[in-house]
Amino acid sequence: MASKTTLNAKNLEALGTERLAQLLIEVSNGNAAAKRKLRLELAGAQSPKEAGRAIAKRLTSIANAKSAINWKKRKAFIDELQTQRRGIVEQVGSSDPEQALILMWRFMGLANPVIERCQSGDDEVIEVFHEACADLGPLVAAANPSAEMLIDTTFDALCENMYGQFDKLISTLTPALGANGLERLRQKLEAFLETSNATDLSTDVILRQNTAEYMQSIAERRKQRIAKSALLELADAQGDVDAFIAQFEPWTRTLPENAILIARQLVVAGRAAEALDFLDAADVDEDDWDRMDWQDARIDVLEAMGCKDEAQAFRWACFERDLWADYLRAYLRKLPDFDDIEAEDKAVEIAMADPELLAALQFFLDWQSPDRAAELLINRHSEIDGNRFEYLTPAADALVENQPLAATLVLRAMIDFAVSKGRSKRYRHAARHLATCAELAPRIEDFGAFETHETYVARLKSQHGRKSGFWAYVG
């Protein structure tokens, strides 16, 4: 049983209302945020209308504030925003949804100036407005505003979506807007784009970046991007894949990230063959960060087309190229019983012979095969690059328990690199690695062709005895 002194609601209730009231006054003394919460609760206890007035007053105060919100103030400020948001939903919305809807639109209008005041951590602030977008769904359903008002207010919000704070707005309001409302909203956004005044900037204007002409053009271009992004979401909500594709300039459709978006829409529309054409036309380079996303999308499209064998062949090709364990797992899951054993053995052979030692090492670690990783390192120890500590350090950690010789070879590679190259910033780490080698040495039954720990340390002292900075850490 919990102690009677444990802070929980039941124990606090035992203090009685009078004592609790006194404690709240004491706790809120000097705490502006706590006082505002209490005042809001008191206003809500009187009536939803009073709560609405208190919230409206506070929203005005936040809107008029100009001071920067640094990291020290951020948490308290986010708590304040959440207090007002919840107050709108819980204290006003339950009894007066029309008033709550008005307040929520006002709350959302704070987004851009509030985010611009943040010096860091604006993602957390943006998330508050994502939650506000979600709140709008039930409030709109309860308040049932006119279609014209809903379309206009949604349009105004979308045009101000500078930081992605309203990215979920259309999907949230789709049930309330209906097919007709979505279409009218699309027409308003397209009309806005047609009348946009953004022009191509001359070289002279670009060089004078603080001119009014430059700033006006940049603002117009930003609005265009926002409107086009909203049209993408609208096309998604309407299930109009051709309208979705039309939002991309033809030359941008070959960008991998855009090709993936288009392909996924086409698959949903039952047009997987066209999706494959878009993916195959994408400009995907070997070193692109998003190549794996493109590969995943292509596999999904092949599966949607019913091309099971082609999907399998592509999974295997992806594995062979990059030794990604996830592709091999997916490939093996699709094979009949016993065929997967032969395929796994073949995959191991490919990894063992891969010219990129670290890629092979990472594969065996991801495959949770430390014995294979150890075999690889022992057989190809001369290829271990001691400079790649970001790979080698976690590899040593993974091998230290059951593969002490392989772990020792990895640690020695990092030690040798740091000392031979005079990387003084790594001396502390190298000394720690040497101490770990000393701990591992008694567990190595046979060093084979490799130096024993004592011989290795003696050679290290002979060759680098004058690296006093390193030996000071060792001592």
Short mmCIF file of C-alpha atoms in Angstrom, two decimals:
data_model
loop_
_atom_site.label_atom_id
_atom_site.label_comp_id
_atom_site.label_asym_id
_atom_site.label_seq_id
_atom_site.Cartn_x
_atom_site.Cartn_y
_atom_site.Cartn_z
CA MET A 1 0.00 0.00 0.00
CA ALA A 2 1.16 3.55 -0.75
CA SER A 3 2.24 5.67 2.20
CA LYS A 4 -0.20 8.31 3.40
CA THR A 5 2.55 10.87 2.73
CA THR A 6 2.85 9.89 -0.96
CA LEU A 7 1.87 12.75 -3.25
CA ASN A 8 -1.27 11.55 -4.98
CA ALA A 9 -4.81 12.84 -5.43
CA LYS A 10 -6.34 10.63 -2.72
CA ASN A 11 -3.88 11.71 -0.02
CA LEU A 12 -4.24 15.38 -0.93
CA GLU A 13 -8.03 15.17 -0.78
CA ALA A 14 -7.69 14.15 2.85
CA LEU A 15 -6.24 17.58 3.65
CA GLY A 16 -9.60 19.23 2.97
CA THR A 17 -10.52 22.05 0.64
CA GLU A 18 -9.54 24.88 2.97
CA ARG A 19 -6.01 23.60 3.54
CA LEU A 20 -5.56 22.76 -0.14
CA ALA A 21 -6.61 26.30 -1.07
CA GLN A 22 -4.03 27.74 1.31
CA LEU A 23 -1.32 25.51 -0.13
CA LEU A 24 -2.21 26.52 -3.69
CA ILE A 25 -1.87 30.18 -2.78
CA GLU A 26 1.54 29.47 -1.24
CA VAL A 27 2.74 27.39 -4.19
CA SER A 28 1.58 29.94 -6.77
CA ASN A 29 3.18 32.86 -4.97
CA GLY A 30 5.89 34.14 -7.29
CA ASN A 31 4.89 31.67 -10.01
CA ALA A 32 3.10 33.57 -12.79
CA ALA A 33 2.31 30.44 -14.80
CA ALA A 34 0.70 28.71 -11.81
CA LYS A 35 -1.36 31.82 -11.06
CA ARG A 36 -2.64 31.96 -14.63
CA LYS A 37 -3.69 28.29 -14.43
CA LEU A 38 -5.57 28.92 -11.20
CA ARG A 39 -7.29 32.03 -12.59
CA LEU A 40 -8.34 30.05 -15.66
CA GLU A 41 -9.79 27.32 -13.45
CA LEU A 42 -11.67 29.92 -11.41
CA ALA A 43 -13.03 31.53 -14.56
CA GLY A 44 -14.12 28.13 -15.89
CA ALA A 45 -15.86 27.39 -12.60
CA GLN A 46 -18.00 30.50 -13.11
CA SER A 47 -18.95 29.75 -16.72
CA PRO A 48 -17.50 28.78 -20.09
CA LYS A 49 -18.02 32.40 -21.15
CA GLU A 50 -15.76 33.66 -18.34
CA ALA A 51 -13.17 31.04 -19.22
CA GLY A 52 -13.32 32.19 -22.84
CA ARG A 53 -12.74 35.80 -21.78
CA ALA A 54 -9.74 34.81 -19.69
CA ILE A 55 -8.26 32.81 -22.56
CA ALA A 56 -8.90 35.59 -25.09
CA LYS A 57 -7.15 38.07 -22.80
CA ARG A 58 -4.14 35.79 -22.46
CA LEU A 59 -3.97 35.14 -26.23
CA THR A 60 -3.89 38.88 -26.83
CA SER A 61 -1.06 39.23 -24.34
CA ILE A 62 0.95 36.47 -26.06
CA ALA A 63 0.30 38.02 -29.47
CA ASN A 64 1.59 41.42 -28.32
CA ALA A 65 4.77 40.06 -26.73
CA LYS A 66 8.00 40.64 -28.66
CA SER A 67 10.74 39.25 -26.43
CA ALA A 68 12.81 36.28 -27.59
CA ILE A 69 12.07 32.84 -26.16
CA ASN A 70 15.44 31.26 -25.37
CA TRP A 71 16.08 27.71 -24.20
CA LYS A 72 15.67 28.69 -20.56
CA LYS A 73 12.16 30.04 -21.18
CA ARG A 74 11.05 27.49 -23.75
CA LYS A 75 9.63 24.79 -21.48
CA ALA A 76 7.60 27.25 -19.41
CA PHE A 77 6.32 28.93 -22.57
CA ILE A 78 5.27 25.63 -24.13
CA ASP A 79 3.45 24.76 -20.90
CA GLU A 80 1.67 28.11 -21.15
CA LEU A 81 0.59 27.45 -24.75
CA GLN A 82 -0.67 24.00 -23.76
CA THR A 83 -2.63 25.48 -20.85
CA GLN A 84 -4.47 27.83 -23.20
CA ARG A 85 -5.04 25.13 -25.81
CA ARG A 86 -6.46 22.69 -23.28
CA GLY A 87 -8.54 25.45 -21.72
CA ILE A 88 -10.16 26.15 -25.09
CA VAL A 89 -11.03 22.48 -25.59
CA GLU A 90 -11.95 21.42 -22.07
CA GLN A 91 -13.38 24.51 -20.37
CA VAL A 92 -15.01 26.28 -23.32
CA GLY A 93 -15.48 23.61 -25.99
CA SER A 94 -17.59 21.27 -23.88
CA SER A 95 -20.33 23.88 -23.41
CA ASP A 96 -19.77 26.52 -26.10
CA PRO A 97 -18.12 24.93 -29.16
CA GLU A 98 -18.75 28.00 -31.34
CA GLN A 99 -16.81 30.24 -28.96
CA ALA A 100 -14.13 27.56 -28.58
CA LEU A 101 -13.73 27.36 -32.36
CA ILE A 102 -13.20 31.12 -32.60
CA LEU A 103 -10.61 30.94 -29.82
CA MET A 104 -8.81 28.00 -31.44
CA TRP A 105 -8.45 29.87 -34.73
CA ARG A 106 -7.05 32.80 -32.73
CA PHE A 107 -4.68 30.43 -30.98
CA MET A 108 -3.45 29.08 -34.30
CA GLY A 109 -2.91 32.64 -35.50
CA LEU A 110 -0.16 32.92 -32.88
CA ALA A 111 1.96 30.27 -34.59
CA ASN A 112 4.20 32.28 -36.91
CA PRO A 113 5.10 35.13 -34.52
CA VAL A 114 5.58 32.70 -31.63
CA ILE A 115 7.84 30.37 -33.64
CA GLU A 116 9.86 33.34 -34.89
CA ARG A 117 10.47 34.43 -31.29
CA CYS A 118 11.99 31.03 -30.45
CA GLN A 119 15.77 30.96 -30.52
CA SER A 120 15.90 27.15 -30.38
CA GLY A 121 13.65 24.14 -29.97
CA ASP A 122 10.96 25.43 -32.32
CA ASP A 123 10.02 21.83 -33.23
CA GLU A 124 8.45 21.45 -29.78
CA VAL A 125 6.48 24.65 -30.29
CA ILE A 126 5.34 23.52 -33.75
CA GLU A 127 4.09 20.28 -32.20
CA VAL A 128 1.74 22.31 -29.98
CA PHE A 129 0.09 23.70 -33.10
CA HIS A 130 -0.08 20.22 -34.64
CA GLU A 131 -2.13 19.28 -31.58
CA ALA A 132 -4.27 22.38 -32.08
CA CYS A 133 -4.96 21.27 -35.66
CA ALA A 134 -6.15 17.91 -34.31
CA ASP A 135 -8.40 19.73 -31.80
CA LEU A 136 -10.09 21.60 -34.63
CA GLY A 137 -11.71 18.44 -36.00
CA PRO A 138 -14.06 17.82 -33.03
CA LEU A 139 -14.62 21.56 -32.49
CA VAL A 140 -15.68 22.11 -36.11
CA ALA A 141 -17.97 19.07 -35.95
CA ALA A 142 -19.62 20.41 -32.79
CA ALA A 143 -19.83 24.08 -33.84
CA ASN A 144 -20.89 23.30 -37.42
CA PRO A 145 -19.77 26.63 -38.97
CA SER A 146 -20.97 27.68 -42.41
CA ALA A 147 -19.13 26.12 -45.32
CA GLU A 148 -17.98 29.53 -46.52
CA MET A 149 -16.54 30.47 -43.15
CA LEU A 150 -14.76 27.15 -42.79
CA ILE A 151 -13.26 27.35 -46.27
CA ASP A 152 -12.10 30.95 -45.75
CA THR A 153 -10.54 30.35 -42.35
CA THR A 154 -8.84 27.17 -43.57
CA PHE A 155 -7.50 28.98 -46.63
CA ASP A 156 -6.14 31.84 -44.50
CA ALA A 157 -4.39 29.39 -42.17
CA LEU A 158 -2.87 27.40 -45.03
CA CYS A 159 -1.46 30.57 -46.59
CA GLU A 160 0.35 31.29 -43.31
CA ASN A 161 1.80 27.81 -42.92
CA MET A 162 5.37 29.06 -42.97
CA TYR A 163 6.85 26.47 -40.61
CA GLY A 164 4.71 23.41 -41.36
CA GLN A 165 2.63 24.00 -38.21
CA PHE A 166 -0.61 23.46 -40.14
CA ASP A 167 0.54 20.49 -42.25
CA LYS A 168 -2.17 18.29 -40.71
CA LEU A 169 -4.98 20.81 -41.11
CA ILE A 170 -6.52 19.56 -44.36
CA SER A 171 -6.58 15.91 -43.29
CA THR A 172 -8.17 16.93 -39.98
CA LEU A 173 -10.88 19.03 -41.63
CA THR A 174 -11.58 16.76 -44.61
CA PRO A 175 -14.72 15.20 -43.01
CA ALA A 176 -16.16 18.64 -42.27
CA LEU A 177 -15.21 20.16 -45.62
CA GLY A 178 -16.58 17.28 -47.66
CA ALA A 179 -15.97 16.84 -51.37
CA ASN A 180 -17.52 20.19 -52.27
CA GLY A 181 -15.55 22.10 -49.63
CA LEU A 182 -12.27 20.49 -50.67
CA GLU A 183 -12.90 21.41 -54.29
CA ARG A 184 -13.72 25.03 -53.44
CA LEU A 185 -10.62 25.24 -51.26
CA ARG A 186 -8.56 23.92 -54.16
CA GLN A 187 -10.03 26.57 -56.45
CA LYS A 188 -9.13 29.33 -53.98
CA LEU A 189 -5.54 28.11 -53.72
CA GLU A 190 -5.18 27.83 -57.51
CA ALA A 191 -6.62 31.32 -57.95
CA PHE A 192 -4.15 32.60 -55.38
CA LEU A 193 -1.26 31.06 -57.32
CA GLU A 194 -2.48 32.53 -60.60
CA THR A 195 -2.50 36.05 -59.16
CA SER A 196 0.78 35.70 -57.27
CA ASN A 197 3.22 38.44 -58.17
CA ALA A 198 6.52 36.63 -57.66
CA THR A 199 8.93 37.47 -60.47
CA ASP A 200 12.33 36.24 -61.52
CA LEU A 201 15.04 38.22 -59.79
CA SER A 202 17.76 39.88 -61.80
CA THR A 203 21.39 39.39 -60.83
CA ASP A 204 21.53 43.02 -59.73
CA VAL A 205 18.59 42.59 -57.35
CA ILE A 206 20.05 39.36 -55.94
CA LEU A 207 23.28 41.19 -55.14
CA ARG A 208 21.26 43.85 -53.29
CA GLN A 209 19.50 41.37 -51.03
CA ASN A 210 18.10 43.82 -48.52
CA THR A 211 16.14 45.86 -51.04
CA ALA A 212 12.36 46.07 -50.79
CA GLU A 213 12.04 44.47 -54.25
CA TYR A 214 14.11 41.49 -53.18
CA MET A 215 12.29 40.98 -49.90
CA GLN A 216 8.88 41.28 -51.59
CA SER A 217 9.79 38.67 -54.21
CA ILE A 218 11.11 36.29 -51.55
CA ALA A 219 7.87 36.66 -49.57
CA GLU A 220 5.80 35.94 -52.68
CA ARG A 221 7.86 32.88 -53.53
CA ARG A 222 7.41 31.57 -50.02
CA LYS A 223 3.64 31.99 -50.32
CA GLN A 224 3.72 30.12 -53.62
CA ARG A 225 5.56 27.20 -52.05
CA ILE A 226 3.10 27.12 -49.17
CA ALA A 227 0.11 27.14 -51.54
CA LYS A 228 1.60 24.36 -53.69
CA SER A 229 2.25 22.26 -50.62
CA ALA A 230 -1.38 22.75 -49.57
CA LEU A 231 -2.54 21.68 -53.02
CA LEU A 232 -0.53 18.48 -52.65
CA GLU A 233 -2.31 17.69 -49.41
CA LEU A 234 -5.65 18.58 -50.98
CA ALA A 235 -5.05 16.27 -53.93
CA ASP A 236 -4.20 13.53 -51.45
CA ALA A 237 -7.39 14.19 -49.48
CA GLN A 238 -9.45 14.18 -52.69
CA GLY A 239 -7.79 11.02 -53.96
CA ASP A 240 -6.89 12.85 -57.19
CA VAL A 241 -3.50 11.42 -58.10
CA ASP A 242 -3.27 13.37 -61.38
CA ALA A 243 -3.79 16.65 -59.52
CA PHE A 244 -1.16 15.50 -57.06
CA ILE A 245 1.36 14.88 -59.84
CA ALA A 246 0.48 18.19 -61.50
CA GLN A 247 1.81 20.08 -58.48
CA PHE A 248 5.35 18.96 -59.38
CA GLU A 249 7.17 20.70 -62.19
CA PRO A 250 8.14 18.08 -64.80
CA TRP A 251 11.85 18.43 -64.09
CA THR A 252 11.33 17.88 -60.35
CA ARG A 253 9.52 14.57 -60.84
CA THR A 254 12.84 12.80 -61.36
CA LEU A 255 14.10 13.84 -57.92
CA PRO A 256 14.06 10.64 -55.82
CA GLU A 257 12.02 12.08 -52.96
CA ASN A 258 9.35 13.38 -55.37
CA ALA A 259 9.30 10.19 -57.42
CA ILE A 260 8.69 8.23 -54.20
CA LEU A 261 5.77 10.50 -53.20
CA ILE A 262 4.19 10.21 -56.65
CA ALA A 263 4.71 6.45 -56.79
CA ARG A 264 2.99 5.88 -53.45
CA GLN A 265 -0.02 7.91 -54.59
CA LEU A 266 -0.23 5.94 -57.83
CA VAL A 267 -0.12 2.62 -55.96
CA VAL A 268 -3.03 3.72 -53.75
CA ALA A 269 -4.91 4.66 -56.93
CA GLY A 270 -4.32 1.18 -58.36
CA ARG A 271 -1.83 2.41 -60.96
CA ALA A 272 1.28 0.55 -59.82
CA ALA A 273 2.74 0.14 -63.32
CA GLU A 274 2.87 3.93 -63.72
CA ALA A 275 4.42 4.16 -60.26
CA LEU A 276 7.26 1.90 -61.38
CA ASP A 277 7.86 4.11 -64.42
CA PHE A 278 8.24 7.18 -62.19
CA LEU A 279 10.65 5.38 -59.87
CA ASP A 280 12.77 4.00 -62.69
CA ALA A 281 13.00 7.48 -64.22
CA ALA A 282 14.29 8.99 -60.97
CA ASP A 283 17.86 10.28 -60.83
CA VAL A 284 19.23 8.01 -58.13
CA ASP A 285 22.96 8.10 -57.51
CA GLU A 286 24.94 5.51 -55.60
CA ASP A 287 25.72 7.96 -52.80
CA ASP A 288 22.28 9.55 -52.46
CA TRP A 289 21.10 9.62 -48.84
CA ASP A 290 17.58 8.72 -49.97
CA ARG A 291 18.54 5.78 -52.21
CA MET A 292 17.40 3.28 -49.59
CA ASP A 293 13.97 4.96 -49.45
CA TRP A 294 13.81 4.71 -53.24
CA GLN A 295 14.74 1.02 -53.09
CA ASP A 296 12.06 0.34 -50.47
CA ALA A 297 9.47 2.14 -52.59
CA ARG A 298 10.45 0.17 -55.68
CA ILE A 299 10.08 -3.13 -53.83
CA ASP A 300 6.65 -2.08 -52.57
CA VAL A 301 5.57 -1.17 -56.10
CA LEU A 302 6.77 -4.49 -57.51
CA GLU A 303 4.83 -6.31 -54.81
CA ALA A 304 1.73 -4.23 -55.60
CA MET A 305 2.09 -5.24 -59.27
CA GLY A 306 2.26 -8.89 -58.29
CA CYS A 307 5.85 -9.19 -59.56
CA LYS A 308 7.03 -11.32 -56.65
CA ASP A 309 10.10 -12.75 -58.41
CA GLU A 310 11.27 -9.33 -59.57
CA ALA A 311 10.81 -7.96 -56.04
CA GLN A 312 12.90 -10.81 -54.65
CA ALA A 313 15.63 -10.29 -57.25
CA PHE A 314 15.74 -6.59 -56.41
CA ARG A 315 15.98 -7.29 -52.66
CA TRP A 316 18.96 -9.56 -53.32
CA ALA A 317 20.60 -6.97 -55.59
CA CYS A 318 20.17 -4.33 -52.89
CA PHE A 319 21.77 -6.65 -50.35
CA GLU A 320 24.71 -7.50 -52.60
CA ARG A 321 25.44 -3.84 -53.30
CA ASP A 322 25.31 -2.46 -49.75
CA LEU A 323 25.21 -5.52 -47.44
CA TRP A 324 22.15 -4.15 -45.65
CA ALA A 325 20.89 -6.83 -43.28
CA ASP A 326 17.26 -5.69 -43.55
CA TYR A 327 17.13 -6.56 -47.26
CA LEU A 328 18.55 -10.01 -46.61
CA ARG A 329 16.04 -10.66 -43.82
CA ALA A 330 13.16 -9.63 -46.09
CA TYR A 331 14.56 -11.82 -48.88
CA LEU A 332 14.89 -14.88 -46.66
CA ARG A 333 11.38 -14.49 -45.24
CA LYS A 334 9.96 -14.88 -48.74
CA LEU A 335 11.82 -18.14 -49.49
CA PRO A 336 10.43 -21.66 -49.02
CA ASP A 337 11.65 -23.71 -46.06
CA PHE A 338 15.28 -24.87 -46.29
CA ASP A 339 15.99 -22.61 -49.28
CA ASP A 340 16.68 -19.82 -46.82
CA ILE A 341 19.61 -21.77 -45.30
CA GLU A 342 21.39 -22.04 -48.63
CA ALA A 343 20.70 -18.38 -49.41
CA GLU A 344 22.04 -17.26 -46.03
CA ASP A 345 25.24 -19.26 -46.58
CA LYS A 346 25.68 -17.57 -49.95
CA ALA A 347 25.11 -14.15 -48.33
CA VAL A 348 27.82 -14.88 -45.77
CA GLU A 349 30.26 -15.78 -48.57
CA ILE A 350 29.46 -12.52 -50.37
CA ALA A 351 29.98 -10.47 -47.22
CA MET A 352 33.26 -12.22 -46.37
CA ALA A 353 34.64 -11.35 -49.81
CA ASP A 354 33.29 -7.81 -50.00
CA PRO A 355 36.08 -5.31 -50.75
CA GLU A 356 34.70 -2.90 -48.12
CA LEU A 357 35.81 -4.45 -44.82
CA LEU A 358 33.76 -2.09 -42.64
CA ALA A 359 30.59 -2.74 -44.65
CA ALA A 360 31.06 -6.47 -44.15
CA LEU A 361 31.83 -5.98 -40.45
CA GLN A 362 28.69 -3.91 -39.96
CA PHE A 363 26.63 -6.55 -41.74
CA PHE A 364 27.80 -9.36 -39.46
CA LEU A 365 27.17 -7.24 -36.38
CA ASP A 366 23.68 -6.32 -37.61
CA TRP A 367 23.14 -9.99 -38.43
CA GLN A 368 24.05 -10.74 -34.80
CA SER A 369 26.84 -13.05 -35.90
CA PRO A 370 29.87 -12.04 -33.81
CA ASP A 371 31.71 -15.25 -34.69
CA ARG A 372 31.55 -14.35 -38.38
CA ALA A 373 32.62 -10.79 -37.57
CA ALA A 374 35.60 -12.16 -35.64
CA GLU A 375 36.55 -14.48 -38.50
CA LEU A 376 36.42 -11.54 -40.92
CA LEU A 377 38.64 -9.35 -38.73
CA ILE A 378 41.20 -12.06 -38.05
CA ASN A 379 41.48 -13.07 -41.73
CA ARG A 380 41.64 -9.45 -42.96
CA HIS A 381 43.28 -7.73 -40.00
CA SER A 382 45.69 -5.77 -42.22
CA GLU A 383 42.71 -3.94 -43.77
CA ILE A 384 41.38 -2.55 -40.46
CA ASP A 385 41.47 1.24 -40.69
CA GLY A 386 42.14 2.53 -37.19
CA ASN A 387 40.87 5.97 -38.16
CA ARG A 388 37.29 4.72 -38.49
CA PHE A 389 36.59 4.75 -34.78
CA GLU A 390 32.87 5.38 -35.35
CA TYR A 391 32.64 1.82 -36.71
CA LEU A 392 35.39 0.18 -34.70
CA THR A 393 34.42 1.33 -31.22
CA PRO A 394 30.94 -0.27 -31.26
CA ALA A 395 32.44 -3.32 -33.01
CA ALA A 396 34.94 -3.79 -30.18
CA ASP A 397 32.14 -3.41 -27.63
CA ALA A 398 30.13 -6.09 -29.41
CA LEU A 399 33.06 -8.53 -29.61
CA VAL A 400 34.75 -7.97 -26.27
CA GLU A 401 32.74 -10.57 -24.37
CA ASN A 402 32.97 -13.65 -26.58
CA GLN A 403 35.60 -12.78 -29.22
CA PRO A 404 38.53 -11.31 -27.24
CA LEU A 405 41.16 -11.78 -29.99
CA ALA A 406 39.08 -10.00 -32.65
CA ALA A 407 38.22 -7.25 -30.18
CA THR A 408 41.92 -6.86 -29.38
CA LEU A 409 42.81 -6.49 -33.08
CA VAL A 410 40.20 -3.75 -33.45
CA LEU A 411 41.45 -1.91 -30.36
CA ARG A 412 45.08 -2.21 -31.48
CA ALA A 413 44.19 -0.71 -34.87
CA MET A 414 42.77 2.38 -33.17
CA ILE A 415 45.74 2.60 -30.79
CA ASP A 416 48.28 2.29 -33.63
CA PHE A 417 46.55 4.95 -35.70
CA ALA A 418 46.31 7.47 -32.85
CA VAL A 419 49.92 7.02 -31.72
CA SER A 420 51.59 6.69 -35.12
CA LYS A 421 49.75 9.72 -36.50
CA GLY A 422 50.30 11.78 -33.36
CA ARG A 423 46.58 12.36 -32.84
CA SER A 424 46.94 13.75 -29.32
CA LYS A 425 43.19 14.30 -28.90
CA ARG A 426 42.74 10.53 -29.16
CA TYR A 427 45.50 9.59 -26.72
CA ARG A 428 43.12 9.31 -23.80
CA HIS A 429 40.90 6.90 -25.76
CA ALA A 430 43.91 4.96 -27.03
CA ALA A 431 45.18 4.51 -23.47
CA ARG A 432 41.77 3.23 -22.43
CA HIS A 433 41.82 0.78 -25.37
CA LEU A 434 45.27 -0.45 -24.27
CA ALA A 435 43.94 -1.09 -20.76
CA THR A 436 41.07 -3.10 -22.26
CA CYS A 437 43.58 -5.13 -24.28
CA ALA A 438 45.39 -5.94 -21.04
CA GLU A 439 42.10 -7.17 -19.52
CA LEU A 440 41.35 -9.31 -22.57
CA ALA A 441 44.81 -10.88 -22.86
CA PRO A 442 44.32 -13.62 -20.19
CA ARG A 443 41.15 -14.76 -21.98
CA ILE A 444 42.94 -15.32 -25.30
CA GLU A 445 44.10 -18.92 -25.33
CA ASP A 446 46.11 -18.63 -28.55
CA PHE A 447 47.29 -15.40 -30.20
CA GLY A 448 48.33 -17.44 -33.25
CA ALA A 449 50.27 -15.28 -35.69
CA PHE A 450 49.56 -12.15 -33.67
CA GLU A 451 51.71 -10.58 -30.97
CA THR A 452 50.95 -11.34 -27.36
CA HIS A 453 49.92 -8.36 -25.29
CA GLU A 454 53.36 -8.06 -23.68
CA THR A 455 55.11 -8.16 -27.07
CA TYR A 456 52.68 -5.61 -28.52
CA VAL A 457 53.23 -3.18 -25.62
CA ALA A 458 57.01 -3.61 -25.87
CA ARG A 459 56.92 -2.79 -29.60
CA LEU A 460 54.66 0.17 -28.94
CA LYS A 461 57.16 1.54 -26.41
CA SER A 462 60.08 0.89 -28.75
CA GLN A 463 58.49 2.68 -31.69
CA HIS A 464 56.59 5.44 -29.87
CA GLY A 465 58.27 5.76 -26.51
CA ARG A 466 58.73 9.48 -27.03
CA LYS A 467 54.97 10.10 -27.31
CA SER A 468 54.88 11.27 -23.69
CA GLY A 469 51.33 12.54 -23.95
CA PHE A 470 50.06 9.05 -24.71
CA TRP A 471 52.17 7.28 -22.07
CA ALA A 472 51.08 9.80 -19.45
CA TYR A 473 47.51 8.58 -19.92
CA VAL A 474 48.71 4.97 -19.82
CA GLY A 475 50.53 5.61 -16.55
#
